[in-house]
Amino acid sequence: MNATVAEDSTVLAIYTPYKKKLESSMNEVIGYSPVYLTKGSTAETLMGNFFCDALLAMGKKIDPEVQLSFGTKGGIRTEIKKGDVTVGHVFEVMPFENSLTILTLSGEQILNLANFIAKTGGQPIAGMRMEIKADKAQRIELAGQPLDLSKSYKLVTYDYLANGGDNLNALNNPLKRADFPEKVRESLMTYIKELTKNKQPINTQLDGRVKIID
């Protein structure tokens, strides 16, 4: 179909109200970002930090024992520009039907995940800090404490990654897995709305949670 096809007034009358309602919903302003949340190819990014900070906050609401969150650069589809943040912007960031998943992982599995992050030049995380040297993870800390290989940890992510998406096998065979119906984008919107309710902008910063050491 193209401009040479005449508009059908009957069809227009049916879908126009729905189109206007959808546009109104997508244009709803839910928050504000004082900085441009960029992705880039660096080990740590503003967009990645925002995404995983939101994921961790929402994961803790479901299970207060959740200690860290993880995503991938490829899973975050776009950036958020400085200024008002709308529902539509969040849909653009996460257009997929991915839902929250909480995994209980051994210390060894966390180490495997950290090495995946290192090998791929850094990925979005929250609740964990690490350094990368020669594509290997080192100085891994959770809640300010060194990674203990004898302990288990709870991580919040989403079903696509838990199922091995993005060539990720570090999350295979968790000690325990719990899937939840809430979509990732719903969690992002809730997080932003709560900031706005508390009269706070999206105050995301680069804090050195993932560093590449020469």
Short mmCIF file of C-alpha atoms in Angstrom, two decimals:
data_model
loop_
_atom_site.label_atom_id
_atom_site.label_comp_id
_atom_site.label_asym_id
_atom_site.label_seq_id
_atom_site.Cartn_x
_atom_site.Cartn_y
_atom_site.Cartn_z
CA MET A 1 0.00 0.00 0.00
CA ASN A 2 1.17 3.54 -0.76
CA ALA A 3 -0.07 7.08 -1.26
CA THR A 4 -1.89 6.05 -4.46
CA VAL A 5 -4.32 3.94 -2.44
CA ALA A 6 -7.36 5.95 -1.42
CA GLU A 7 -8.15 6.20 2.28
CA ASP A 8 -11.18 4.25 3.43
CA SER A 9 -13.19 6.60 5.64
CA THR A 10 -14.93 3.68 7.35
CA VAL A 11 -11.63 2.08 8.38
CA LEU A 12 -10.25 5.46 9.46
CA ALA A 13 -13.29 6.04 11.64
CA ILE A 14 -12.69 2.71 13.37
CA TYR A 15 -8.98 2.93 14.10
CA THR A 16 -8.45 6.68 14.58
CA PRO A 17 -9.75 6.74 18.20
CA TYR A 18 -7.44 3.82 19.09
CA LYS A 19 -4.51 5.52 17.35
CA LYS A 20 -5.07 8.72 19.31
CA LYS A 21 -5.39 6.83 22.58
CA LEU A 22 -2.13 4.94 21.91
CA GLU A 23 -0.28 8.12 20.98
CA SER A 24 -1.56 9.82 24.12
CA SER A 25 -0.36 6.92 26.26
CA MET A 26 3.07 6.79 24.64
CA ASN A 27 3.54 10.54 24.99
CA GLU A 28 2.83 10.50 28.73
CA VAL A 29 5.77 12.08 30.59
CA ILE A 30 6.78 9.92 33.56
CA GLY A 31 10.16 11.35 34.51
CA TYR A 32 13.12 13.55 33.70
CA SER A 33 16.77 12.87 32.96
CA PRO A 34 19.22 15.76 33.49
CA VAL A 35 21.83 13.94 31.39
CA TYR A 36 21.90 12.02 28.11
CA LEU A 37 21.85 8.32 29.07
CA THR A 38 24.26 7.00 26.45
CA LYS A 39 25.11 3.41 25.58
CA GLY A 40 28.45 3.50 23.81
CA SER A 41 31.02 0.69 23.70
CA THR A 42 32.83 1.44 26.96
CA ALA A 43 32.94 -1.05 29.85
CA GLU A 44 30.50 1.05 31.87
CA THR A 45 27.76 3.26 30.43
CA LEU A 46 25.17 5.64 31.82
CA MET A 47 22.35 3.76 30.10
CA GLY A 48 23.58 0.42 31.39
CA ASN A 49 23.89 1.75 34.95
CA PHE A 50 20.38 3.22 34.86
CA PHE A 51 18.93 0.02 33.43
CA CYS A 52 20.52 -2.26 36.03
CA ASP A 53 19.94 0.12 38.94
CA ALA A 54 16.24 0.05 38.04
CA LEU A 55 16.30 -3.72 37.61
CA LEU A 56 17.95 -4.19 41.01
CA ALA A 57 15.51 -1.86 42.78
CA MET A 58 12.53 -3.69 41.30
CA GLY A 59 14.08 -7.09 42.00
CA LYS A 60 14.50 -6.18 45.67
CA LYS A 61 10.80 -5.32 45.84
CA ILE A 62 10.01 -8.87 44.79
CA ASP A 63 12.70 -10.50 46.92
CA PRO A 64 14.65 -8.37 49.45
CA GLU A 65 17.48 -10.94 49.33
CA VAL A 66 18.37 -10.04 45.74
CA GLN A 67 21.94 -8.72 45.71
CA LEU A 68 22.77 -7.90 42.10
CA SER A 69 21.32 -7.33 38.65
CA PHE A 70 22.60 -8.01 35.16
CA GLY A 71 21.72 -7.10 31.60
CA THR A 72 23.53 -6.89 28.28
CA LYS A 73 24.36 -3.94 26.07
CA GLY A 74 22.62 -5.62 23.16
CA GLY A 75 19.42 -6.06 25.15
CA ILE A 76 19.15 -2.32 25.78
CA ARG A 77 17.92 -1.17 22.40
CA THR A 78 18.38 2.59 22.56
CA GLU A 79 19.46 5.58 24.64
CA ILE A 80 17.45 8.13 26.59
CA LYS A 81 18.11 11.76 25.74
CA LYS A 82 18.34 14.57 28.26
CA GLY A 83 14.92 15.94 29.12
CA ASP A 84 11.45 14.54 29.71
CA VAL A 85 11.15 10.76 29.66
CA THR A 86 7.95 9.31 28.24
CA VAL A 87 6.30 5.89 28.22
CA GLY A 88 7.26 5.67 24.55
CA HIS A 89 10.93 6.16 25.38
CA VAL A 90 10.83 3.18 27.76
CA PHE A 91 9.15 1.02 25.09
CA GLU A 92 11.99 1.94 22.74
CA VAL A 93 14.59 0.93 25.34
CA MET A 94 12.95 -2.46 25.91
CA PRO A 95 10.47 -3.29 23.12
CA PHE A 96 10.52 -7.01 23.87
CA GLU A 97 8.18 -9.02 26.09
CA ASN A 98 10.99 -9.94 28.48
CA SER A 99 9.94 -10.67 32.07
CA LEU A 100 11.83 -10.56 35.36
CA THR A 101 13.70 -13.64 36.54
CA ILE A 102 15.50 -14.14 39.84
CA LEU A 103 18.30 -16.70 39.89
CA THR A 104 20.13 -18.14 42.86
CA LEU A 105 23.72 -18.70 41.74
CA SER A 106 26.78 -20.22 43.36
CA GLY A 107 29.90 -18.15 43.85
CA GLU A 108 31.50 -20.10 41.00
CA GLN A 109 28.63 -19.16 38.71
CA ILE A 110 28.99 -15.50 39.65
CA LEU A 111 32.68 -15.80 38.75
CA ASN A 112 31.71 -17.32 35.39
CA LEU A 113 29.32 -14.42 34.82
CA ALA A 114 32.04 -11.90 35.73
CA ASN A 115 34.39 -13.55 33.25
CA PHE A 116 31.70 -13.34 30.56
CA ILE A 117 31.39 -9.63 31.33
CA ALA A 118 35.17 -9.28 31.13
CA LYS A 119 35.50 -11.22 27.89
CA THR A 120 32.84 -9.09 26.22
CA GLY A 121 34.42 -5.80 27.31
CA GLY A 122 31.95 -4.97 30.07
CA GLN A 123 28.20 -5.39 30.46
CA PRO A 124 25.55 -3.59 32.54
CA ILE A 125 25.50 -4.62 36.22
CA ALA A 126 24.41 -3.26 39.58
CA GLY A 127 25.23 -4.49 43.08
CA MET A 128 28.59 -5.76 41.92
CA ARG A 129 31.93 -4.13 41.15
CA MET A 130 34.77 -5.64 39.18
CA GLU A 131 37.90 -4.96 37.20
CA ILE A 132 38.85 -6.38 33.83
CA LYS A 133 42.44 -7.20 32.97
CA ALA A 134 43.47 -9.18 29.89
CA ASP A 135 39.80 -10.16 29.36
CA LYS A 136 39.64 -11.71 32.84
CA ALA A 137 37.61 -10.60 35.85
CA GLN A 138 39.39 -9.60 39.03
CA ARG A 139 38.63 -7.80 42.32
CA ILE A 140 34.99 -8.86 42.20
CA GLU A 141 32.93 -7.37 45.04
CA LEU A 142 29.29 -7.70 46.05
CA ALA A 143 27.89 -5.31 48.66
CA GLY A 144 31.43 -4.16 49.35
CA GLN A 145 32.68 -7.65 50.12
CA PRO A 146 34.95 -9.84 47.96
CA LEU A 147 33.18 -12.58 46.03
CA ASP A 148 33.03 -15.73 48.17
CA LEU A 149 33.03 -18.85 45.98
CA SER A 150 31.53 -20.87 48.84
CA LYS A 151 28.42 -18.68 49.07
CA SER A 152 25.31 -18.34 46.93
CA TYR A 153 23.89 -15.07 45.59
CA LYS A 154 20.57 -13.91 44.19
CA LEU A 155 20.61 -12.12 40.85
CA VAL A 156 17.73 -10.43 39.05
CA THR A 157 17.77 -10.40 35.26
CA TYR A 158 15.19 -11.32 32.61
CA ASP A 159 14.02 -14.56 31.05
CA TYR A 160 15.77 -14.08 27.71
CA LEU A 161 19.20 -14.02 29.33
CA ALA A 162 18.30 -16.71 31.85
CA ASN A 163 17.41 -18.91 28.87
CA GLY A 164 20.87 -18.43 27.32
CA GLY A 165 20.20 -15.48 25.03
CA ASP A 166 23.05 -13.29 23.77
CA ASN A 167 25.36 -16.33 23.70
CA LEU A 168 25.30 -16.43 27.49
CA ASN A 169 25.75 -19.76 29.25
CA ALA A 170 27.05 -18.44 32.58
CA LEU A 171 23.50 -18.50 33.95
CA ASN A 172 22.82 -22.10 32.98
CA ASN A 173 21.77 -24.54 35.71
CA PRO A 174 21.18 -22.06 38.55
CA LEU A 175 20.71 -23.38 42.06
CA LYS A 176 17.20 -21.98 41.89
CA ARG A 177 15.11 -20.03 39.39
CA ALA A 178 11.94 -17.99 39.88
CA ASP A 179 10.13 -16.36 36.95
CA PHE A 180 7.72 -13.45 37.38
CA PRO A 181 5.07 -12.00 35.05
CA GLU A 182 6.23 -8.37 35.33
CA LYS A 183 7.79 -7.11 32.12
CA VAL A 184 11.18 -5.41 32.24
CA ARG A 185 9.75 -2.24 30.71
CA GLU A 186 7.04 -2.19 33.40
CA SER A 187 9.77 -2.30 36.03
CA LEU A 188 11.63 0.54 34.32
CA MET A 189 8.50 2.67 34.23
CA THR A 190 7.69 1.95 37.88
CA TYR A 191 11.24 2.90 38.88
CA ILE A 192 11.09 6.18 36.97
CA LYS A 193 7.62 7.03 38.31
CA GLU A 194 8.77 6.42 41.88
CA LEU A 195 11.70 8.79 41.37
CA THR A 196 9.32 11.41 40.00
CA LYS A 197 6.90 10.90 42.90
CA ASN A 198 9.80 11.64 45.25
CA LYS A 199 10.69 14.71 43.15
CA GLN A 200 13.91 13.11 41.94
CA PRO A 201 15.25 12.97 38.37
CA ILE A 202 17.05 9.96 36.90
CA ASN A 203 20.30 10.67 38.72
CA THR A 204 22.53 8.09 37.04
CA GLN A 205 26.31 8.45 37.13
CA LEU A 206 29.39 6.52 36.11
CA ASP A 207 30.73 5.15 39.39
CA GLY A 208 33.49 2.74 38.38
CA ARG A 209 31.50 -0.44 38.88
CA VAL A 210 33.22 -1.96 35.82
CA LYS A 211 36.81 -0.90 35.10
CA ILE A 212 39.27 -2.03 32.46
CA ILE A 213 42.81 -2.11 33.86
CA ASP A 214 45.71 -1.87 31.42
#
